[in-house]
Coordinates of C-alpha atoms and ligand atoms in Angstrom, one line a residue:
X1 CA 151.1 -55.8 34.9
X2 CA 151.1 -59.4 33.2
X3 CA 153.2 -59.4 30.0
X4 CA 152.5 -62.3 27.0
X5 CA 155.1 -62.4 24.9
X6 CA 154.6 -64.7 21.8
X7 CA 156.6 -65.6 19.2
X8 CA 154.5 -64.5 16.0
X9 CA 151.6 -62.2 14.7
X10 CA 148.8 -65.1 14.8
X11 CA 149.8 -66.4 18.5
X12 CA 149.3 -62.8 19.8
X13 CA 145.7 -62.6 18.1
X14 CA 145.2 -66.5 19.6
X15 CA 146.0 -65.1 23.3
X16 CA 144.0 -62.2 23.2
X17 CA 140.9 -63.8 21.7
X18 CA 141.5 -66.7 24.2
X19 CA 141.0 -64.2 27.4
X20 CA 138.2 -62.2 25.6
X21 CA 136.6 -65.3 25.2
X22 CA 137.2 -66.5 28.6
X23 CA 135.6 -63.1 30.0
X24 CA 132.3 -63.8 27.6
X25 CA 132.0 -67.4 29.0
X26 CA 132.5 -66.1 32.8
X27 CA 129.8 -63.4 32.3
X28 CA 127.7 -63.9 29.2
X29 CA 126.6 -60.4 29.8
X30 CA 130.0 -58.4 29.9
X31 CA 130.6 -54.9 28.7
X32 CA 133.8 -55.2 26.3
X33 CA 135.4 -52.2 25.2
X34 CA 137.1 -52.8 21.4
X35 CA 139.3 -51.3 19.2
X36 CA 140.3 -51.1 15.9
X37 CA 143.3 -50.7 13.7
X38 CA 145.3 -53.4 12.1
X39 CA 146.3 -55.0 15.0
X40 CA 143.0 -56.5 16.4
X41 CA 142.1 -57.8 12.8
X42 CA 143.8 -61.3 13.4
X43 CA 141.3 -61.3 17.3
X44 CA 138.1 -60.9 16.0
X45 CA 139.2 -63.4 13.0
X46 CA 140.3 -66.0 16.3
X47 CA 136.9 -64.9 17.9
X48 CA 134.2 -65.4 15.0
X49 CA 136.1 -68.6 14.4
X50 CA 135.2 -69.7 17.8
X51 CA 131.5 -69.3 17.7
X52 CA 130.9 -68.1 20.6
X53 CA 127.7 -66.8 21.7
X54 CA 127.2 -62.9 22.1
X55 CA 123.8 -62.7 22.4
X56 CA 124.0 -61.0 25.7
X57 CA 127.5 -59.3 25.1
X58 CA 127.4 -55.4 24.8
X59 CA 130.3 -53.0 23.0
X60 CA 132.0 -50.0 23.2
X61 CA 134.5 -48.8 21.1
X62 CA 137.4 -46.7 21.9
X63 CA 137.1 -44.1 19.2
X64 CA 135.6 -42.9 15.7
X65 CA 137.0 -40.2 13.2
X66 CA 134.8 -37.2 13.3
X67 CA 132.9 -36.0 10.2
X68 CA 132.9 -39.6 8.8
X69 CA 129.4 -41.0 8.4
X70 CA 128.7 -44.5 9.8
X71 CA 128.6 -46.4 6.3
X72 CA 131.9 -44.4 4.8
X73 CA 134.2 -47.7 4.8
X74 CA 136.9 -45.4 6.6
X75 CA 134.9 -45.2 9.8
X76 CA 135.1 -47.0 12.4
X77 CA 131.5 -48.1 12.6
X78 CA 131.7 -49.7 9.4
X79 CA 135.5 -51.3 10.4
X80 CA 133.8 -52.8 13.6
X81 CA 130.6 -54.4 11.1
X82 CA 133.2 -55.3 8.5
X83 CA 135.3 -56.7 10.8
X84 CA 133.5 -58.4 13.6
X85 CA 129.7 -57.6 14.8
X86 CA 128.8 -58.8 11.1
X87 CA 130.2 -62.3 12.0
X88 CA 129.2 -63.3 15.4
X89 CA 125.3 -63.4 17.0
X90 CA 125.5 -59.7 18.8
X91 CA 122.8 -57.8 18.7
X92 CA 123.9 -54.3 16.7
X93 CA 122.0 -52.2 18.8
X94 CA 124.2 -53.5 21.9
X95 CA 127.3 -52.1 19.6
X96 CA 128.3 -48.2 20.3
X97 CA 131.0 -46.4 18.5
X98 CA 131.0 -42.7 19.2
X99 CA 128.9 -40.8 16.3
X100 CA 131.4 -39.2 14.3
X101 CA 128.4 -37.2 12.3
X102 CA 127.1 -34.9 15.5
X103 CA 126.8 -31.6 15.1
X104 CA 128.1 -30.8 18.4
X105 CA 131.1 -33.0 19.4
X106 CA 131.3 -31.5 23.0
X107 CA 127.6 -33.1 22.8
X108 CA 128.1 -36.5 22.0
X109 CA 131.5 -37.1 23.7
X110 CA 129.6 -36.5 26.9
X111 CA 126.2 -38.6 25.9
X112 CA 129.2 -41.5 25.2
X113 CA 130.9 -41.0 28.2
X114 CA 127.3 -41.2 30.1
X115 CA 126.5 -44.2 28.0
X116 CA 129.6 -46.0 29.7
X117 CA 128.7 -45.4 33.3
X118 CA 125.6 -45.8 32.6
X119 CA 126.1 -49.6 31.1
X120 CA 128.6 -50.0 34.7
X121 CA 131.5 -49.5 33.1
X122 CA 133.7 -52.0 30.5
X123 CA 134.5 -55.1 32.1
X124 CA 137.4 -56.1 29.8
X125 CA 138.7 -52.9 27.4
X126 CA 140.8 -54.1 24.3
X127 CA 143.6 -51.6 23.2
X128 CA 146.3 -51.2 20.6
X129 CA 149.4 -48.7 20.8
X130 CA 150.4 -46.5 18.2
X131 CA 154.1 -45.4 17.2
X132 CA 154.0 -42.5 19.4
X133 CA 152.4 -44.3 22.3
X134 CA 148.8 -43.1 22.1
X135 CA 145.7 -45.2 23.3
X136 CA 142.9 -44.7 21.9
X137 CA 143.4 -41.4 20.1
X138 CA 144.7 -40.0 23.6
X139 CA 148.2 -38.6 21.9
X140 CA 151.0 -37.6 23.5
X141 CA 150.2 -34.7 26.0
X142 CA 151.2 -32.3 29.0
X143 CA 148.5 -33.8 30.3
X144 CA 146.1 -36.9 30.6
X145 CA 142.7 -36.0 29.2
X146 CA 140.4 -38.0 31.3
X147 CA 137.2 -38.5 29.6
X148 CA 135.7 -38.7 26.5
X149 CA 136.6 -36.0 23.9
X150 CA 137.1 -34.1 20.9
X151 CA 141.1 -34.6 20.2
X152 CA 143.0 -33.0 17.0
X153 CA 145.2 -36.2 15.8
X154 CA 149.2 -35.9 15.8
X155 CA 151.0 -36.0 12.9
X156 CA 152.6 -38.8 13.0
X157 CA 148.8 -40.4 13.8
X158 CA 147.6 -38.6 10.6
X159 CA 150.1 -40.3 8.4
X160 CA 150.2 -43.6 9.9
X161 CA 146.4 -44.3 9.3
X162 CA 146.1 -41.8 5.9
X163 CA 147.6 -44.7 3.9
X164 CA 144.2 -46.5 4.4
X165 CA 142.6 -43.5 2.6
X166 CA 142.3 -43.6 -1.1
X167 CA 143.5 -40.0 -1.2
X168 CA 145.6 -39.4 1.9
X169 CA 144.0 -35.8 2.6
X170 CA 140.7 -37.2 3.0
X171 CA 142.0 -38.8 6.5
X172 CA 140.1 -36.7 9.3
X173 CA 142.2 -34.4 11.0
X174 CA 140.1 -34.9 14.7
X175 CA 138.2 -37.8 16.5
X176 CA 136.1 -38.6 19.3
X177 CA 137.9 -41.2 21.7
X178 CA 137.5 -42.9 24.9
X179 CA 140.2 -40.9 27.4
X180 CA 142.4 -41.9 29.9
X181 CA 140.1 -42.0 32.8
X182 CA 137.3 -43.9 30.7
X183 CA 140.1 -46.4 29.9
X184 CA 141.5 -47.0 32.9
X185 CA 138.0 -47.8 34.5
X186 CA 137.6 -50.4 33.2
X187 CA 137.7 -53.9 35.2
X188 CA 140.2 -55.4 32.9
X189 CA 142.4 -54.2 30.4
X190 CA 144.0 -55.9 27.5
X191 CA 146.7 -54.4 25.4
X192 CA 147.8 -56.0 22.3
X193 CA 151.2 -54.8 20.1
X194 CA 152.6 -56.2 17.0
X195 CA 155.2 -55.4 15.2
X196 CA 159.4 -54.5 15.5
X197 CA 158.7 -50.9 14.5
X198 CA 156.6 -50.6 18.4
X199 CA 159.4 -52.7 20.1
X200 CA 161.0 -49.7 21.7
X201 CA 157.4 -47.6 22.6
X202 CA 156.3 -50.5 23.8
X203 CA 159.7 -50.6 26.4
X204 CA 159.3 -46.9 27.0
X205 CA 155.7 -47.6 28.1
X206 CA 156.0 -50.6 30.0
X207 CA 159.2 -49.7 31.8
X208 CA 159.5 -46.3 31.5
X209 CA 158.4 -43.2 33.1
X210 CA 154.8 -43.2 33.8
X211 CA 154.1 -40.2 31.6
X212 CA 151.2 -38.5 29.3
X213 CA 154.3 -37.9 26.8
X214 CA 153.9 -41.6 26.5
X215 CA 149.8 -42.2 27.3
X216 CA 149.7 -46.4 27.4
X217 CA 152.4 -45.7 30.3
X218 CA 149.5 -45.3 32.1
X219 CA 148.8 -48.7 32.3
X220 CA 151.5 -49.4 34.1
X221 CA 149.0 -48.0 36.8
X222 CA 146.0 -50.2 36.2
X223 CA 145.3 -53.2 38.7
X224 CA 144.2 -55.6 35.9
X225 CA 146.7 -55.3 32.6
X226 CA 147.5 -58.0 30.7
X227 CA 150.2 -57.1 27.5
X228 CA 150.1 -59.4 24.5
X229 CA 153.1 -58.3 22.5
X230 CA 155.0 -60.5 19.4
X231 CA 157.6 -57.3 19.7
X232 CA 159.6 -58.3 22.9
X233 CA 162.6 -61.3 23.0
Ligands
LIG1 C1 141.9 -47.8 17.4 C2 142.8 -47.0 18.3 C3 144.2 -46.8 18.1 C4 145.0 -48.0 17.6 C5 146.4 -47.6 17.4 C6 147.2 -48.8 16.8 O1 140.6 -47.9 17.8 O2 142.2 -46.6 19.3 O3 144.8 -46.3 19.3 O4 144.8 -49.0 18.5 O5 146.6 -46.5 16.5 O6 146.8 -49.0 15.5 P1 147.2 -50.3 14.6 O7 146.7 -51.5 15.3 O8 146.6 -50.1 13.3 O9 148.7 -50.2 14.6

């Protein structure tokens, strides 16, 4: 494991743009796995500043809430738009986030797991880290669940991200994501984390047991991790 350490909020976003960027120059037609969340804002902003060209670039997202419909401004569709794909030359229908609307979820977490394999896999995956340690929305666990699935969100999950709801009880209560097995396939993996309230998670999964009590401790694992983190001295 490589670990970054920077000084502030807007170096972080700088290094991890800088090696996405790097992996879009080196193969023009990479896979890149993304995430959303506050944390990744300031990287797309570093990215779309950059001007890079995307054109052959295809996208997989970690995750969507289910029963939100692409164009509600709480999913994760409309985030990644928003956010990024709206501001760079990529061709939308190169951009997959997991369909929050299916009527079976069991259905479309296994055409999205397909979709993956069949694309060869994510060449760099982008990740955050939640408070509790979670990955995607792979939450603490007894267990690592390996690929993509329908997951009933913690908690602690449900009120960190229900403040970004205009009423709170209108935050999903389950969502599609990515799991541990999908993650850690991928060639690279880059794991940004901000913030003094993750300082002591992010120590727990970096040097602590390798656990799915703590899921990013997983990466610890993973031949290819690089940590950008503004939360270690
Ligand atoms: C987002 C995702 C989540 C977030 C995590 C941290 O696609 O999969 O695991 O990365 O909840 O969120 P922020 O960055 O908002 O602290």
């Amino acid at each position: 494991m490589k670990i970054i350490k920077t000084g502030s909020y807007e170096e972080m976003s700088r290094v991890t743009a800088d090696i996405i960027l790097a992996q879009v120059k080196q193969k023009p037609a990479s896979v890149l796995g993304l995430a959303t969340g506050s944390t990744p804002l300031g990287t797309y902003k570093a990215i779309i500043a950059a001007k890079a060209d995307f054109s052959g670039i295809t996208t997989v997202n970690l995750d969507e809430y289910y029963g939100l419909k692409p164009d509600d401004p709480q999913s994760y569709r409309y985030f990644m738009d928003e956010n990024f794909f709206r501001h760079i030359n990529i061709d939308k229908a190169k951009t997959h986030v997991p369909d929050g609307t299916a009527a079976d979820p069991a259905a479309e977490c296994a055409r999205y797991e397909a979709l993956i394999q069949a694309l060869g896999g994510t060449d760099l995956q982008l990740l955050g880290m939640g408070h509790n340690g979670h990955i995607a929305f792979n939450e603490p666990a007894d267990s690592f669940p390996a690929k993509t699935h329908h997951i009933y969100l913690d908690e602690q999950t449900i009120k960190a991200n229900a403040r970004f709801f205009a009423n709170p009880n209108d935050m999903p209560k389950s969502a599609l994501s990515m799991g541990i097995k999908t993650i850690m396939g991928a060639r690279k993996i880059l794991l940004a984390v901000s913030g003094a309230d993750k300082a002591e998670i992010l120590k727990t999964a970096l040097y602590g047991a390798i656990t799915p009590k703590v899921p990013a401790s997983v990466l610890q694992l993973h031949h290819d991790c690089t940590v950008v983190t503004d939360c270690l001295d």
